[in-house]
Short mmCIF file of C-alpha atoms in Angstrom, two decimals:
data_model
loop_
_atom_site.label_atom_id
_atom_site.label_comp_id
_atom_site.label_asym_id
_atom_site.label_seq_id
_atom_site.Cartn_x
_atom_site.Cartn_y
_atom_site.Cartn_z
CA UNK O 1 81.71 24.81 -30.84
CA UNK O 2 78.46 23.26 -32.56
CA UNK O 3 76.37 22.44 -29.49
CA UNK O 4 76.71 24.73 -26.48
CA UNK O 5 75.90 21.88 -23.65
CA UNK O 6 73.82 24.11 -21.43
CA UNK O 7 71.44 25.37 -24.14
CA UNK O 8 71.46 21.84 -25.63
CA UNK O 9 70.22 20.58 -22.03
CA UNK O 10 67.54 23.00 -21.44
CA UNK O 11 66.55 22.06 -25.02
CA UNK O 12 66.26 18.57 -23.99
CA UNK O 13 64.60 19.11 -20.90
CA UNK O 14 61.49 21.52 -22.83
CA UNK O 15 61.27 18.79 -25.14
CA UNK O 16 60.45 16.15 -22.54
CA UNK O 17 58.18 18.62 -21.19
CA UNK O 18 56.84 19.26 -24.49
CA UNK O 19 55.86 15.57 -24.85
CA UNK O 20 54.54 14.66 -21.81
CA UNK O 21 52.25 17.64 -22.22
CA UNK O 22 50.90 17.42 -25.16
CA UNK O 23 50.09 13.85 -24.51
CA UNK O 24 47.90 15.09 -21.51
CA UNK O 25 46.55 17.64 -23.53
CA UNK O 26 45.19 15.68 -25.69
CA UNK O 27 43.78 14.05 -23.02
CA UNK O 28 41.99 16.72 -21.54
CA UNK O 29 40.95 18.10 -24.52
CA UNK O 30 39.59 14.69 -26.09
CA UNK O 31 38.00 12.84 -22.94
CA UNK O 32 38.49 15.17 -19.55
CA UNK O 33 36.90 18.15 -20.70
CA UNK O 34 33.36 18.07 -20.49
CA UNK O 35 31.33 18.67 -23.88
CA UNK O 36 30.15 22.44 -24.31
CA UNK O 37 25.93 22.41 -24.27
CA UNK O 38 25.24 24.44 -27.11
CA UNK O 39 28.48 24.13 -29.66
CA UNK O 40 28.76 19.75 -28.82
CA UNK O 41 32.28 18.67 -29.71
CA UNK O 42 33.33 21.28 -32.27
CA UNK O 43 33.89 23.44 -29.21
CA UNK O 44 37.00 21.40 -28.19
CA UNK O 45 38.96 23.04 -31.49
CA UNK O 46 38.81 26.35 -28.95
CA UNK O 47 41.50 24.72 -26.32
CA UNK O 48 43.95 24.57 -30.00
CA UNK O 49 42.50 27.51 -31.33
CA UNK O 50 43.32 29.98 -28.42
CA UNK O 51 46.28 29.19 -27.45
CA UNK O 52 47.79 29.57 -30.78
CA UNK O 53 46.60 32.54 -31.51
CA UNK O 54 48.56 33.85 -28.51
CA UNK O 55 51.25 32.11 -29.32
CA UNK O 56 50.95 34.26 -32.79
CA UNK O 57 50.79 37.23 -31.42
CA UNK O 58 53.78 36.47 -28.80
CA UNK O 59 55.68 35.52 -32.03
CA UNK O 60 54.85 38.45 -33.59
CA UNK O 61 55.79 40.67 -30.57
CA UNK O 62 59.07 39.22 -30.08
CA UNK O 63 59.56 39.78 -33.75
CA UNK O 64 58.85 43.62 -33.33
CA UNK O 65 60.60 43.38 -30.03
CA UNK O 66 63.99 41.95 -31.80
CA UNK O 67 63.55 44.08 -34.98
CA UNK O 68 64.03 47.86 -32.81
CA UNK O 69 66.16 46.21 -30.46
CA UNK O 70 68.32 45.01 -34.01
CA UNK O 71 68.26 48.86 -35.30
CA UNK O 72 69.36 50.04 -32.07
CA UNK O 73 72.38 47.55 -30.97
CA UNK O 74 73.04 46.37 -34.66
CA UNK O 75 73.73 42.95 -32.70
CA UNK O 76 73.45 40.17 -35.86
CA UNK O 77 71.63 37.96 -33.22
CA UNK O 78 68.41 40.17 -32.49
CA UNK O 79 67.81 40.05 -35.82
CA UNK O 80 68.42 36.04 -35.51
CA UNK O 81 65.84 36.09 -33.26
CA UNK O 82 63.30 38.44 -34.92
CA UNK O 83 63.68 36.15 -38.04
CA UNK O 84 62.53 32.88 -36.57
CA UNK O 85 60.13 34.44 -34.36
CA UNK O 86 58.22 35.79 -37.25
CA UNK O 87 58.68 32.33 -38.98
CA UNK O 88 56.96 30.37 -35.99
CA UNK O 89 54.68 33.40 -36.04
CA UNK O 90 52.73 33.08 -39.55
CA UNK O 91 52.77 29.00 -38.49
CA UNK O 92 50.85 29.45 -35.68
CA UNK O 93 49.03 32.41 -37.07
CA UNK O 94 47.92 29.87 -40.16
CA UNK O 95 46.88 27.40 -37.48
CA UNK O 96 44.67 29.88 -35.96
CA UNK O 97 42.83 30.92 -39.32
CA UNK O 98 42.21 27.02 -40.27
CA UNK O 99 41.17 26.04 -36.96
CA UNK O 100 38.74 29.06 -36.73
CA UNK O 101 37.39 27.79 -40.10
CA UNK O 102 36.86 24.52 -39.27
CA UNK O 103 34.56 25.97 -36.27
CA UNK O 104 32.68 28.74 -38.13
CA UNK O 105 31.67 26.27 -40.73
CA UNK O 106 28.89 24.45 -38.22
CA UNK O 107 28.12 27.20 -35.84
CA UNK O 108 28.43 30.48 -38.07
CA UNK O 109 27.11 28.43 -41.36
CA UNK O 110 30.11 29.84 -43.10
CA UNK O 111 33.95 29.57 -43.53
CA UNK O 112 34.85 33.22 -43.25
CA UNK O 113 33.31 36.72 -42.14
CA UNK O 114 34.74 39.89 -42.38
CA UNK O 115 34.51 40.47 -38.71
CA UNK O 116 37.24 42.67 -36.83
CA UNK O 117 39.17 39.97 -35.55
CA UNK O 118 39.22 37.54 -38.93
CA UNK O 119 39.68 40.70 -41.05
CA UNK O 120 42.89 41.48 -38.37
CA UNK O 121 44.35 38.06 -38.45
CA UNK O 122 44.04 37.38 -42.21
CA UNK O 123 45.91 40.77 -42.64
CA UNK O 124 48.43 40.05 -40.13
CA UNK O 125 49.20 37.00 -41.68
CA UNK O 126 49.91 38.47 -45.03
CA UNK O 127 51.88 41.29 -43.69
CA UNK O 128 54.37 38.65 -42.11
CA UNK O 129 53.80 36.57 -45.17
CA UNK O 130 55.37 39.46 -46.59
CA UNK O 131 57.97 39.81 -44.14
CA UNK O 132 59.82 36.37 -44.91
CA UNK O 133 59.53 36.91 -48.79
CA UNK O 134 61.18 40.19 -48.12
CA UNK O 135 63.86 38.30 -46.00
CA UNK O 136 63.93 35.72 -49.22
CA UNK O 137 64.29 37.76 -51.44
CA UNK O 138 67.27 40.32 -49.94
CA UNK O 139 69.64 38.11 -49.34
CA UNK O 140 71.97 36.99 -46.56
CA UNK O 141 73.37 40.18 -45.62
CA UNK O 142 73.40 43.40 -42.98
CA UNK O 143 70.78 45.08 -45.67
CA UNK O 144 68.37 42.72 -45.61
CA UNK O 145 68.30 42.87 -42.16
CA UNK O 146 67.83 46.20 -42.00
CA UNK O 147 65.16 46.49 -44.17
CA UNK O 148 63.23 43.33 -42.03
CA UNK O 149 63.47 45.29 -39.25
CA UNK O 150 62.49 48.26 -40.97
CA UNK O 151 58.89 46.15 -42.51
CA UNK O 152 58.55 44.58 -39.13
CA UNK O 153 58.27 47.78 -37.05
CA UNK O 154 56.02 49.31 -39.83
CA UNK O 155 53.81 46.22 -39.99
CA UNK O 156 53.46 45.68 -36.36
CA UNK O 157 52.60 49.33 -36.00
CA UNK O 158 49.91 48.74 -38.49
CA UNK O 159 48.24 46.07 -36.82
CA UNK O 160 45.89 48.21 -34.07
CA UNK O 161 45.42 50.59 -37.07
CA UNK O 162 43.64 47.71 -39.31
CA UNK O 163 41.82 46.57 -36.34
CA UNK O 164 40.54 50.24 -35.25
CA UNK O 165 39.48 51.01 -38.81
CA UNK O 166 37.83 47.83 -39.78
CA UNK O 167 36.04 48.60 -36.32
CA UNK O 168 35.00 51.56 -37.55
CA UNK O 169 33.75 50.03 -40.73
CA UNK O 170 30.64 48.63 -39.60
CA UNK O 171 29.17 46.58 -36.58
CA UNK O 172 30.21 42.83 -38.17
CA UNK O 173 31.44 41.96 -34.94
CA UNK O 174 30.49 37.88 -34.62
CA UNK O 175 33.42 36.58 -33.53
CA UNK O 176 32.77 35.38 -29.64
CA UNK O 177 34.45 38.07 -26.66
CA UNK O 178 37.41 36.51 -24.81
CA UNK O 179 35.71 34.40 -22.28
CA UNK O 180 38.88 35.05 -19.74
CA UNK O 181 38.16 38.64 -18.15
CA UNK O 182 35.45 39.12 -19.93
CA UNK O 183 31.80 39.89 -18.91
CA UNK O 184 30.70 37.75 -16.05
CA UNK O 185 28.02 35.45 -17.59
CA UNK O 186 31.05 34.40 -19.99
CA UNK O 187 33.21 32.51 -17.92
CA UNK O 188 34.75 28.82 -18.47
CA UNK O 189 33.40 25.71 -16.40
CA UNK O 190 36.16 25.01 -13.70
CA UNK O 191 37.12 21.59 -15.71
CA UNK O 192 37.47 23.87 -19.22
CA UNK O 193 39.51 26.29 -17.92
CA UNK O 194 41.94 23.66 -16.24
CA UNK O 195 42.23 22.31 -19.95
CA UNK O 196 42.51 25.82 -21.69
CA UNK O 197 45.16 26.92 -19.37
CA UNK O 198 46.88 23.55 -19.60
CA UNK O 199 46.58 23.98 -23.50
CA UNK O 200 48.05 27.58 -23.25
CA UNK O 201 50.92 26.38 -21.43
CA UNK O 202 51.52 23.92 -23.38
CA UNK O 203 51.71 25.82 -26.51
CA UNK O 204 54.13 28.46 -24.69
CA UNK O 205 56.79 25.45 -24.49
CA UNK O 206 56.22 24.52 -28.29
CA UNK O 207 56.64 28.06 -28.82
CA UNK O 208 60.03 28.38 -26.85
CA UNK O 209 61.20 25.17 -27.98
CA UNK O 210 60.72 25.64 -31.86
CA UNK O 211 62.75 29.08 -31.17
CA UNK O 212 65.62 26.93 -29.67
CA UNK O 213 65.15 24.58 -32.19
CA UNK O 214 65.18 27.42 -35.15
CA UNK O 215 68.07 29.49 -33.92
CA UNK O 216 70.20 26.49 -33.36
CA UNK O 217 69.88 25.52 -36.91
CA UNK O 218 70.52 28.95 -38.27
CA UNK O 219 73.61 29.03 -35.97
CA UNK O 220 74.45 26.18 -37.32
CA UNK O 221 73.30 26.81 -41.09
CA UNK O 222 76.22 29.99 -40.54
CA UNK O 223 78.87 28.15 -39.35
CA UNK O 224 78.62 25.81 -42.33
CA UNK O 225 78.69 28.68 -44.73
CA UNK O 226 81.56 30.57 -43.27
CA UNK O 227 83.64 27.05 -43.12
CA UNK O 228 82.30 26.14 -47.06
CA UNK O 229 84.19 29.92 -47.67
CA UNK O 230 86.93 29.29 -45.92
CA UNK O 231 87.27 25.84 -47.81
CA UNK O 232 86.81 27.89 -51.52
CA UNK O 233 89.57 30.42 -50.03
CA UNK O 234 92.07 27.83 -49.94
CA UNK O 235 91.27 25.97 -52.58
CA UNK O 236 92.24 29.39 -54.91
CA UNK S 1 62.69 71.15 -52.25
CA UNK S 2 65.45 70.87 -54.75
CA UNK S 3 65.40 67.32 -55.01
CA UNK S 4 61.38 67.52 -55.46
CA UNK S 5 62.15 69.82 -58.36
CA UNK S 6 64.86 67.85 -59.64
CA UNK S 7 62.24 64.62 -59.97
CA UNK S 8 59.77 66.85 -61.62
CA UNK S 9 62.21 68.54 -64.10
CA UNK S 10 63.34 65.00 -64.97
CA UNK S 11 59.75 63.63 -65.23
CA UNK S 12 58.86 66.66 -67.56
CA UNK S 13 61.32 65.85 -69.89
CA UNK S 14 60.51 62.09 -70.32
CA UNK S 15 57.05 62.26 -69.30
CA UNK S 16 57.35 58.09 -69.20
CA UNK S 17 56.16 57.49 -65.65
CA UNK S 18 53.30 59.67 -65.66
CA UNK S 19 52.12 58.29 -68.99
CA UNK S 20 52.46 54.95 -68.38
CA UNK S 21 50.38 55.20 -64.87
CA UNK S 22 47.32 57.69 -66.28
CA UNK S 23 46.94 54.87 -68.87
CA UNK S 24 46.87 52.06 -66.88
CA UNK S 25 44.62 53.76 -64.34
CA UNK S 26 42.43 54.47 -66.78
CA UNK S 27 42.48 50.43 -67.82
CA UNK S 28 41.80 49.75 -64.82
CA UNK S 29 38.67 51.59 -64.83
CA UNK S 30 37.65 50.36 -68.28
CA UNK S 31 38.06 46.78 -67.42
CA UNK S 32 36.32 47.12 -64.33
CA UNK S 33 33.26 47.98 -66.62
CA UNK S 34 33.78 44.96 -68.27
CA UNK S 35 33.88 42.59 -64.88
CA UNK S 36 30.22 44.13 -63.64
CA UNK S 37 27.66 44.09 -66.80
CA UNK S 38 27.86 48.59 -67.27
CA UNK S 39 25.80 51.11 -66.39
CA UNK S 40 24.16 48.80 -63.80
CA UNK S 41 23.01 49.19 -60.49
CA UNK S 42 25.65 46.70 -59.29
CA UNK S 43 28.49 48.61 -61.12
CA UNK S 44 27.01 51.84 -59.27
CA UNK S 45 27.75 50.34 -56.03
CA UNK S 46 31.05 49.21 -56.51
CA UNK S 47 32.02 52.60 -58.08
CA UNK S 48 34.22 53.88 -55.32
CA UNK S 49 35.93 50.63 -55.12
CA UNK S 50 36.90 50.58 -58.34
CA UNK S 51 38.22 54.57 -58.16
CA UNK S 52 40.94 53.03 -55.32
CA UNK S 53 41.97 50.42 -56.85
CA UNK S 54 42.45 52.07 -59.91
CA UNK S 55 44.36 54.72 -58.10
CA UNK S 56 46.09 52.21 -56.04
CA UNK S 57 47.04 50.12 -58.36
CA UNK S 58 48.48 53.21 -61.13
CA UNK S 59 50.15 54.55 -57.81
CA UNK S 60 51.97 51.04 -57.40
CA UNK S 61 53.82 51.59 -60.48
CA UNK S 62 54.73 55.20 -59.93
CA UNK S 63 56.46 54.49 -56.63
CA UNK S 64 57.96 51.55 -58.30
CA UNK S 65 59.80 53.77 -60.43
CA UNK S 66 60.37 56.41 -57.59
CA UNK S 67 64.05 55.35 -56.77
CA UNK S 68 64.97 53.28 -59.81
CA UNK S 69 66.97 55.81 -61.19
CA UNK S 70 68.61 56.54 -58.14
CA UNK S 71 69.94 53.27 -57.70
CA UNK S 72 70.84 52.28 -61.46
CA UNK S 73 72.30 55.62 -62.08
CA UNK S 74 73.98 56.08 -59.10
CA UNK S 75 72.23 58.82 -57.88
CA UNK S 76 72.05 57.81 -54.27
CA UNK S 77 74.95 58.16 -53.34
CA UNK S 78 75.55 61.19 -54.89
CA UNK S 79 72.61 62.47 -52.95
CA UNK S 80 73.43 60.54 -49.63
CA UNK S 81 76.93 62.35 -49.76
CA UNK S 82 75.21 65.85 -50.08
CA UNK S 83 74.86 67.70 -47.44
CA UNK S 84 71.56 67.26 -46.27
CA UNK S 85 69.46 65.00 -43.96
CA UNK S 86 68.31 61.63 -44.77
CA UNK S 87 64.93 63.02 -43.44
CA UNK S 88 65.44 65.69 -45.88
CA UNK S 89 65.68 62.87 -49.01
CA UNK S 90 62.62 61.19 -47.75
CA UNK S 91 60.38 64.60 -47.83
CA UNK S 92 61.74 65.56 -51.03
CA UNK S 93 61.04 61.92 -52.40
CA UNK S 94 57.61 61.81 -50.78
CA UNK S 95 56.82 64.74 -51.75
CA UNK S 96 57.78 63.97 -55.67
CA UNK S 97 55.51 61.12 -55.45
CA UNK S 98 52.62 62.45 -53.51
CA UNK S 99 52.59 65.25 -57.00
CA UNK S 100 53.10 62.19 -59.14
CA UNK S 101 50.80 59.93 -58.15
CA UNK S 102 48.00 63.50 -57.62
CA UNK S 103 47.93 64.51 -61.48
CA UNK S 104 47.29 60.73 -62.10
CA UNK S 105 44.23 61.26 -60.15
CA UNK S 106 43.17 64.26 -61.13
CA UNK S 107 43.38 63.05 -65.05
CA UNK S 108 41.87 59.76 -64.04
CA UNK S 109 39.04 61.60 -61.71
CA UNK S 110 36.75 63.24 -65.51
CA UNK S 111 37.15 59.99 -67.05
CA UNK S 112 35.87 57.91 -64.15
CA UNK S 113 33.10 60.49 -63.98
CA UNK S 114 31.67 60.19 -67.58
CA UNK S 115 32.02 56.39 -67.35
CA UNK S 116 30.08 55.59 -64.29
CA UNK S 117 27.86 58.74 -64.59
CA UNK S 118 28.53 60.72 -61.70
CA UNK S 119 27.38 63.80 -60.83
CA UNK S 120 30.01 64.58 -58.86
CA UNK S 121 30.55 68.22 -59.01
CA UNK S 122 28.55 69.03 -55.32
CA UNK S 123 31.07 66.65 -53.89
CA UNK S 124 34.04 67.87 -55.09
CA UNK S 125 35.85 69.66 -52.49
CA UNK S 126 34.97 67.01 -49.91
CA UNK S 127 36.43 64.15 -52.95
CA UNK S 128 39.54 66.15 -53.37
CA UNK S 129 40.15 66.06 -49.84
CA UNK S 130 39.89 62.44 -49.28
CA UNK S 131 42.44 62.12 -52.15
CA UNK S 132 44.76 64.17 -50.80
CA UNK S 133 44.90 62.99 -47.28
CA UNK S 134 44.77 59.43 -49.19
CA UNK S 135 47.97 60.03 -51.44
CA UNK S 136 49.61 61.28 -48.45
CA UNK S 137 49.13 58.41 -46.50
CA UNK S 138 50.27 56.48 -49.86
CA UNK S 139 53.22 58.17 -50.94
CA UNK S 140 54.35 57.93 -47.08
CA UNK S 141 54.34 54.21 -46.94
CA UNK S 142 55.20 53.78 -50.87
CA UNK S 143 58.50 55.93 -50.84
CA UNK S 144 60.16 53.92 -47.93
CA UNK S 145 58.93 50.39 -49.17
CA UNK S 146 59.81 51.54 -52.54
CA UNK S 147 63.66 52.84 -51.19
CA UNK S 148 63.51 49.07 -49.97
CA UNK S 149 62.02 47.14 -52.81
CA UNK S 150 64.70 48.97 -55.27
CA UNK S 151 67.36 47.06 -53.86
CA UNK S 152 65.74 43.05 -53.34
CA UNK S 153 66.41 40.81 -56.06
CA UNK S 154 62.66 40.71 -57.44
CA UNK S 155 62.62 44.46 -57.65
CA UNK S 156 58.94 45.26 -59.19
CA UNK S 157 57.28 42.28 -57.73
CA UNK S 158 58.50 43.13 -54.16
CA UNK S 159 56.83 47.03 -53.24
CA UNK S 160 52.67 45.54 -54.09
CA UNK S 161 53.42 42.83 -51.55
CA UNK S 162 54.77 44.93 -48.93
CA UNK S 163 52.60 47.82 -49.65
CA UNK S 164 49.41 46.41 -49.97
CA UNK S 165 48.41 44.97 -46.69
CA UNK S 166 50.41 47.85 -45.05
CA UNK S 167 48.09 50.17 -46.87
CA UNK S 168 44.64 48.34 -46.02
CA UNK S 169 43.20 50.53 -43.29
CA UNK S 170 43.85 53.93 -45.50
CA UNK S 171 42.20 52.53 -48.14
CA UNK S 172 39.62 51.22 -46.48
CA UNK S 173 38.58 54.90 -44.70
CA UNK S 174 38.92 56.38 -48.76
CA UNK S 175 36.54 53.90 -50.18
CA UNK S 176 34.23 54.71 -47.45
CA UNK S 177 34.66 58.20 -47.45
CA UNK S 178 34.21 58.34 -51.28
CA UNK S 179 31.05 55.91 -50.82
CA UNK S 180 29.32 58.26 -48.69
CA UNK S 181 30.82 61.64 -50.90
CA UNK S 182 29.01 59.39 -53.84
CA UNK S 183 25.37 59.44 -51.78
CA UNK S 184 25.74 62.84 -51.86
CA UNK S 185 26.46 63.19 -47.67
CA UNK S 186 28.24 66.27 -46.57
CA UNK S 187 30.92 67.38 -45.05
CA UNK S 188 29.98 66.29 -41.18
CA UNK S 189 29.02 62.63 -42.08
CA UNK S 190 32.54 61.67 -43.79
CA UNK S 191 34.53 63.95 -41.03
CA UNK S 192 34.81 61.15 -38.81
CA UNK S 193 36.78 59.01 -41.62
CA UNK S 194 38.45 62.49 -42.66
CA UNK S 195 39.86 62.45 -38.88
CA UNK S 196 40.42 59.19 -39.11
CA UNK S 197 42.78 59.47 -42.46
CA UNK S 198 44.61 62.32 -41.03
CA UNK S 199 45.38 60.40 -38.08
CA UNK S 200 46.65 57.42 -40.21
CA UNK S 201 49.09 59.75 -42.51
CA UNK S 202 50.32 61.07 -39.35
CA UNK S 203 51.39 57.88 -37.62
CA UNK S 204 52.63 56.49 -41.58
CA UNK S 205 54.73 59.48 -42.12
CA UNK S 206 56.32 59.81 -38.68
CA UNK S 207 57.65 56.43 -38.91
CA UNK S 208 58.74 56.16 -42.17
CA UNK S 209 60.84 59.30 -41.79
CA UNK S 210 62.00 57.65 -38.61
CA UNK S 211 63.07 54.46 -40.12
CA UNK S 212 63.98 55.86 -44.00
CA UNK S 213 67.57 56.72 -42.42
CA UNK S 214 68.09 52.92 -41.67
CA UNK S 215 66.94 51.77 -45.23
CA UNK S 216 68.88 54.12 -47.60
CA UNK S 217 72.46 53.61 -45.07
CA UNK S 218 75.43 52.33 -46.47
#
């Protein structure tokens, strides 16, 4: 009943994955990659930084996702989902923020600027800050999943609406343009890109993996509760 | 519309919300003179700032209050089991709070003018209009987070946290609006953020009437 076997073996086999490749991304990212002309080594925080800001925003998604697809079916397990999606979400999403710190600091001369895309993510992060202290604080039941879903659809509607109007606000843009489809003069050496990508993909299988991970402990964390209820039953 | 004049009828009578948020918006103003040195040109500058957050902040605690009665008394159900929409409860609610959280401004609005020495009166139509469509957008997002908040554990502490950085990108087009009302600009150079607000109270209220069903179900 605990551990579904097929489940329990993909988990295995994403966490073998998992180590190998982070192992050679650290590689690639530490001695493969060449070192960026202008930036020097604090360019290499990029091939962490990127990836988990997509990895953010997939987190987020999902979380949306989940949330309508929760309001809809009333299925106890979107909202499961939604949950620790949004968890791994403000992680990764608080990764992004430090990281991008720790680079602005040498090349901008400065921690933080309210440019567009900061301004967005700090937000963001707050708004699903709010979104597990909501969960926190409503308890265990249908209602509080209701009213996450509720926050979550709100929220993630919200997000293009802080980024349009802080756009609007005033040309502070200093953050850098996506160098993947973006203009042509912005493009990645052959060598960095290999690494990015690697990075990227890398940080997809932490992604699915820590969602395995999660929603096998909450599975788990219910069956405990409903068994430590039946026990007080018939102990009455 | 019943329900709107039920809130006001009961707010008449014990006058305790509106009170209690036209004096601490007007704290908020007077200790915001304290934080910049007064009357300088710094304090000037900030002036439109400290209007929203004054009328944020005194619009916090009306919504706060919005559905506590509801809930302690009961009242919920009783108006859940009437024979109306849940759409219908949301206007009537938003529209309580959108006249609520209005006088507060419009009390708060003189006071603000004789302390930072504003000659406002040119700019009043365009002003009044940014408050509107900004209370809109406000009592839109604050009556559903509010219908939520009512029933977590922390209550009070739970509706600035969700309403806050939901609320960011309205607030940001009134401060700028006002800013620019302040430098004495007209009605074409603050029509782009006037658009801009509309659109934003447009998107906030369609999907908090969508989702309002979902929070107030039993």
């Amino acid at each position: 009943m605990l551990t579904d076997s097929k489940s329990q073996r993909v988990e295995n086999v994403l966490g073998l994955l998992l180590f190998l490749g982070m192992l050679m991304t650290l590689y690639n990212v530490f001695i493969y990659a060449p070192t960026e002309k202008s930036m020097g080594d604090v360019q290499r925080i990029f091939y962490f930084h990127v990836p988990s800001a997509f990895v953010a925003f997939l987190g987020f998604l999902v979380c949306a996702g989940y949330s309508v697809a929760f309001l809809i079916k009333r299925n106890h397990r979107y909202d499961r989902v939604a949950y620790v999606s949004a968890e791994i979400g403000v992680l990764f999403s608080t990764i992004v923020l430090i990281t991008g710190m720790i680079w602005a600091r040498p090349i901008w001369q400065t921690w933080w600027t309210w440019d567009p895309r900061l301004t967005t993510m700090f937000i963001l992060w707050f708004l699903y800050i709010a979104y597990l202290m909501l969960r926190n604080f409503t308890g265990e039941d249908e209602r509080g999943a209701r009213f996450a879903a509720v926050f979550a659809i709100i929220a993630s509607a919200d997000v293009p609406i802080v980024y349009m109007s802080i756009r609007w606000w005033g040309d502070r843009m200093m953050h850098p343009k996506p160098v993947l489809m973006g203009d042509e003069d912005s493009g990645l050496a052959p060598e960095m890109l290999y690494t990015f990508l690697f990075a990227l993909a890398v940080f997809l299988i932490l992604y699915f993996y820590l969602m395995m991970l999660r929603l096998r402990q909450e599975r788990t964390a219910e069956i405990l509760n409903s068994m430590k209820k039946n026990l007080a039953l018939n102990e009455e | 519309m019943t329900l709107v004049y039920k809130d006001l009828l009961s707010e008449f009578r014990s006058r305790e919300t509106i009170s209690s948020m036209l004096v601490f918006s007007m704290l908020v103003v007077a200790i915001f003179n304290f934080a910049f040195d007064p009357g300088s040109a710094y304090a000037q500058q900030a002036a439109p700032g400290i209007l929203w957050v004054a009328f944020t902040f005194s619009g916090i605690i009306g919504l706060n209050r919005s559905f506590v009665h509801e809930v302690d008394k009961g009242c919920l159900h009783g108006l859940l089991l009437a024979p109306f929409e849940h759409g219908a409860i949301f206007f009537g609610k938003m529209l309580g709070n959108l006249i609520f959280i209005s006088i507060v401004e419009l009390l708060t609005l003189p006071l603000f003018a004789v302390f930072f020495n504003l000659q406002t009166l040119q700019g009043l139509p365009q002003l009044l209009v940014v408050i509107l469509l900004t209370t809109l957008g406000f009592s839109a997002v604050g009556t559903l987070f509010s219908a939520i908040s009512v029933n977590t554990k922390t209550r009070e502490m739970m509706l600035p946290i969700l309403f806050l950085p939901v609320v960011i990108p309205i607030l940001l087009a009134a401060v700028n609006a006002t800013a620019m009302i302040f430098d004495g600009k007209g009605w074409n150079d603050i029509s782009d953020w006037l658009r801009l607000l509309a659109a934003f109270d447009l998107i906030f209220i369609s999907l908090a009437y969508l989702t309002f069903g979902f929070v107030v179900e039993e």
